[in-house]
Amino acid sequence: MNRVRKKRSVKDMRRDELMEAAIMVIAKEGLHGTTLSQIAVEAGMSTALVNHYFDSKEDLLEATMRRLSGRYRNEIMKLLPANPTPAQRLRAIIEGSFEPDYLTLASRKAWVQFLVNAMSGGRIFHLYRLTGERVVSNIRYAVKQLVPPDQVDDTVDGIAAMIDGFFWENATDCSAEDLMRARRISWNYAVLLIPSLRDTH
């Protein structure tokens, strides 16, 4: 039986277009320099339409950050086979963290702006922290099935730090080859910490 694809509403499509426009503007102007009128121009809409689909600039920025976080999660999910082993789950997290289709230049620059803004607290800080906690939690879920209990914390922190380090190293200027190198080195580091990963493909 064929699945019936749910038709997306005009509202959903317009909100998507505005979030994509917000990513581009944030990348160029910075978070504090971004205005609703600039986003409207980038999306080819009027400012009135932006106000129709989002209650405020903060509402649009929060939705945009959730969109970036959702893309990250989706890249990992696409790499996961059915009923993944702990090793396959860990590899999907590492590889998904450096997927070129997700980490476009605009997306990387927008992430940097969200991090800077998160330092001052508020809703963006909560969302940024939540994204980071989810990544670490997913790494921990895989790692605790691969190493003795007394090695879990150090292994999780090491892998998470490796991913974060390469992300920020490549945050504003990198090629697809740089991202693939980051993916390879991060996986090789995980194998050093968890020798049993050598037997996985």
Tab-separated table of C-alpha atoms in Angstrom:
chain	number	residue	atom	x	y	z
A	1	MET	CA	0.000	0.000	0.000
A	2	ASN	CA	1.435	3.368	-0.998
A	3	ARG	CA	1.832	5.971	1.665
A	4	VAL	CA	-0.018	9.212	1.104
A	5	ARG	CA	2.436	12.067	1.542
A	6	LYS	CA	0.984	14.793	3.682
A	7	LYS	CA	0.723	18.040	1.760
A	8	ARG	CA	2.665	20.848	3.385
A	9	SER	CA	0.767	24.002	4.170
A	10	VAL	CA	1.652	27.390	2.743
A	11	LYS	CA	2.463	28.484	6.290
A	12	ASP	CA	5.018	25.692	6.712
A	13	MET	CA	6.638	26.461	3.365
A	14	ARG	CA	6.862	30.193	4.097
A	15	ARG	CA	8.320	29.572	7.541
A	16	ASP	CA	10.929	27.266	5.992
A	17	GLU	CA	11.855	29.931	3.449
A	18	LEU	CA	12.224	32.525	6.183
A	19	MET	CA	14.422	30.290	8.329
A	20	GLU	CA	16.655	29.584	5.340
A	21	ALA	CA	16.840	33.310	4.653
A	22	ALA	CA	17.667	33.936	8.324
A	23	ILE	CA	20.637	31.551	8.111
A	24	MET	CA	22.017	33.463	5.129
A	25	VAL	CA	21.543	36.882	6.742
A	26	ILE	CA	22.985	35.807	10.098
A	27	ALA	CA	26.045	34.451	8.283
A	28	LYS	CA	26.571	37.819	6.573
A	29	GLU	CA	25.459	40.319	9.206
A	30	GLY	CA	25.907	38.536	12.531
A	31	LEU	CA	23.098	37.782	14.936
A	32	HIS	CA	22.786	41.275	16.414
A	33	GLY	CA	23.091	42.918	13.006
A	34	THR	CA	20.297	40.810	11.535
A	35	THR	CA	16.925	42.512	11.121
A	36	LEU	CA	13.534	41.220	10.073
A	37	SER	CA	13.582	43.517	7.054
A	38	GLN	CA	16.894	42.016	5.880
A	39	ILE	CA	15.479	38.513	6.267
A	40	ALA	CA	12.373	39.563	4.364
A	41	VAL	CA	14.475	40.874	1.470
A	42	GLU	CA	16.573	37.694	1.410
A	43	ALA	CA	13.386	35.597	1.295
A	44	GLY	CA	11.708	37.825	-1.283
A	45	MET	CA	8.865	38.705	1.071
A	46	SER	CA	7.587	41.774	2.847
A	47	THR	CA	8.401	42.484	6.486
A	48	ALA	CA	4.683	42.278	7.177
A	49	LEU	CA	4.702	38.645	6.022
A	50	VAL	CA	7.611	37.862	8.335
A	51	ASN	CA	5.600	39.280	11.224
A	52	HIS	CA	2.645	37.206	10.100
A	53	TYR	CA	4.556	33.911	10.305
A	54	PHE	CA	6.709	34.683	13.363
A	55	ASP	CA	5.740	36.587	16.491
A	56	SER	CA	9.095	38.357	16.811
A	57	LYS	CA	12.717	38.376	15.717
A	58	GLU	CA	13.539	36.216	18.743
A	59	ASP	CA	10.876	33.716	17.712
A	60	LEU	CA	12.350	33.470	14.204
A	61	LEU	CA	15.918	33.138	15.504
A	62	GLU	CA	14.903	30.405	17.920
A	63	ALA	CA	13.131	28.505	15.137
A	64	THR	CA	16.203	28.927	12.920
A	65	MET	CA	18.501	27.467	15.547
A	66	ARG	CA	16.113	24.550	16.010
A	67	ARG	CA	16.259	24.044	12.248
A	68	LEU	CA	20.059	23.831	12.289
A	69	SER	CA	19.955	21.445	15.230
A	70	GLY	CA	17.348	19.331	13.450
A	71	ARG	CA	19.517	19.112	10.345
A	72	TYR	CA	22.396	17.849	12.446
A	73	ARG	CA	20.182	15.178	13.967
A	74	ASN	CA	18.822	14.197	10.556
A	75	GLU	CA	22.321	13.721	9.113
A	76	ILE	CA	23.104	11.289	11.912
A	77	MET	CA	19.810	9.447	11.469
A	78	LYS	CA	20.440	9.041	7.722
A	79	LEU	CA	23.700	7.258	8.489
A	80	LEU	CA	22.185	4.855	10.991
A	81	PRO	CA	21.270	1.384	9.714
A	82	ALA	CA	18.233	-0.424	11.076
A	83	ASN	CA	18.945	-1.739	14.582
A	84	PRO	CA	22.432	-0.224	14.756
A	85	THR	CA	25.162	-1.687	16.910
A	86	PRO	CA	26.838	0.649	19.439
A	87	ALA	CA	29.831	0.933	17.087
A	88	GLN	CA	27.585	1.863	14.132
A	89	ARG	CA	25.775	4.417	16.279
A	90	LEU	CA	29.045	6.040	17.351
A	91	ARG	CA	30.336	6.137	13.790
A	92	ALA	CA	27.110	7.761	12.570
A	93	ILE	CA	27.460	10.483	15.218
A	94	ILE	CA	31.057	11.209	14.216
A	95	GLU	CA	30.440	11.133	10.463
A	96	GLY	CA	27.183	13.076	10.712
A	97	SER	CA	28.984	15.806	12.636
A	98	PHE	CA	31.077	16.614	9.555
A	99	GLU	CA	28.604	16.128	6.719
A	100	PRO	CA	29.306	18.768	4.011
A	101	ASP	CA	25.650	19.012	2.957
A	102	TYR	CA	24.758	20.041	6.520
A	103	LEU	CA	27.828	22.139	7.336
A	104	THR	CA	27.566	24.695	4.559
A	105	LEU	CA	29.524	27.902	5.032
A	106	ALA	CA	26.369	29.809	5.955
A	107	SER	CA	25.335	27.148	8.466
A	108	ARG	CA	28.763	27.131	10.107
A	109	LYS	CA	28.816	30.911	10.403
A	110	ALA	CA	25.285	30.917	11.808
A	111	TRP	CA	26.282	28.333	14.449
A	112	VAL	CA	29.182	30.576	15.493
A	113	GLN	CA	26.813	33.523	15.881
A	114	PHE	CA	24.398	31.476	17.952
A	115	LEU	CA	27.240	30.369	20.232
A	116	VAL	CA	28.384	33.950	20.790
A	117	ASN	CA	24.814	34.985	21.573
A	118	ALA	CA	24.329	31.985	23.878
A	119	MET	CA	27.029	33.330	26.192
A	120	SER	CA	24.614	36.007	27.386
A	121	GLY	CA	21.997	33.450	28.430
A	122	GLY	CA	18.327	33.419	27.481
A	123	ARG	CA	16.444	31.189	25.075
A	124	ILE	CA	19.332	30.751	22.642
A	125	PHE	CA	21.609	29.600	25.481
A	126	HIS	CA	19.015	27.015	26.526
A	127	LEU	CA	18.707	25.675	22.979
A	128	TYR	CA	22.469	25.605	22.443
A	129	ARG	CA	23.038	23.744	25.690
A	130	LEU	CA	20.235	21.314	24.876
A	131	THR	CA	21.794	20.512	21.484
A	132	GLY	CA	25.178	19.866	23.080
A	133	GLU	CA	23.688	17.708	25.814
A	134	ARG	CA	21.866	15.561	23.280
A	135	VAL	CA	25.047	14.927	21.308
A	136	VAL	CA	26.979	13.953	24.436
A	137	SER	CA	24.090	11.778	25.607
A	138	ASN	CA	24.031	9.923	22.288
A	139	ILE	CA	27.791	9.406	22.401
A	140	ARG	CA	27.497	8.100	25.962
A	141	TYR	CA	24.713	5.678	25.012
A	142	ALA	CA	27.028	4.050	22.465
A	143	VAL	CA	30.252	4.250	24.452
A	144	LYS	CA	28.943	2.695	27.633
A	145	GLN	CA	28.264	-0.494	25.670
A	146	LEU	CA	31.827	-0.547	24.310
A	147	VAL	CA	34.145	0.178	27.253
A	148	PRO	CA	34.349	-0.726	30.956
A	149	PRO	CA	32.321	1.537	33.280
A	150	ASP	CA	35.393	3.271	34.688
A	151	GLN	CA	36.436	4.390	31.175
A	152	VAL	CA	33.094	5.769	30.004
A	153	ASP	CA	33.416	9.384	31.183
A	154	ASP	CA	36.910	9.987	29.802
A	155	THR	CA	36.057	8.282	26.504
A	156	VAL	CA	32.860	10.264	26.021
A	157	ASP	CA	34.524	13.567	26.917
A	158	GLY	CA	37.450	12.842	24.591
A	159	ILE	CA	35.290	12.034	21.580
A	160	ALA	CA	32.977	15.002	22.213
A	161	ALA	CA	35.972	17.327	22.556
A	162	MET	CA	37.451	16.019	19.295
A	163	ILE	CA	34.199	16.692	17.426
A	164	ASP	CA	33.846	20.170	18.958
A	165	GLY	CA	37.461	21.034	18.270
A	166	PHE	CA	37.278	20.166	14.596
A	167	PHE	CA	33.942	21.934	14.227
A	168	TRP	CA	35.353	25.214	15.509
A	169	GLU	CA	38.593	24.793	13.582
A	170	ASN	CA	36.519	24.608	10.398
A	171	ALA	CA	33.791	27.015	11.473
A	172	THR	CA	34.441	29.803	8.983
A	173	ASP	CA	36.826	28.543	6.337
A	174	CYS	CA	37.059	24.946	5.155
A	175	SER	CA	36.502	22.672	2.181
A	176	ALA	CA	34.680	19.363	1.868
A	177	GLU	CA	38.106	17.721	2.080
A	178	ASP	CA	38.739	19.431	5.428
A	179	LEU	CA	35.483	18.040	6.780
A	180	MET	CA	36.321	14.549	5.550
A	181	ARG	CA	39.724	14.837	7.233
A	182	ALA	CA	38.047	15.879	10.490
A	183	ARG	CA	35.712	12.904	10.194
A	184	ARG	CA	38.587	10.504	9.567
A	185	ILE	CA	40.784	11.770	12.386
A	186	SER	CA	37.891	11.818	14.872
A	187	TRP	CA	37.030	8.216	14.034
A	188	ASN	CA	40.680	7.153	14.286
A	189	TYR	CA	40.836	8.817	17.695
A	190	ALA	CA	37.748	6.884	18.788
A	191	VAL	CA	39.424	3.661	17.630
A	192	LEU	CA	42.479	4.489	19.756
A	193	LEU	CA	40.218	4.833	22.777
A	194	ILE	CA	38.077	1.810	21.887
A	195	PRO	CA	40.264	-0.802	20.145
A	196	SER	CA	37.267	-3.060	19.424
A	197	LEU	CA	36.122	-0.485	16.832
A	198	ARG	CA	38.919	-1.671	14.539
A	199	ASP	CA	36.759	-4.658	13.648
A	200	THR	CA	33.838	-2.499	12.474
A	201	HIS	CA	33.239	-1.194	8.965
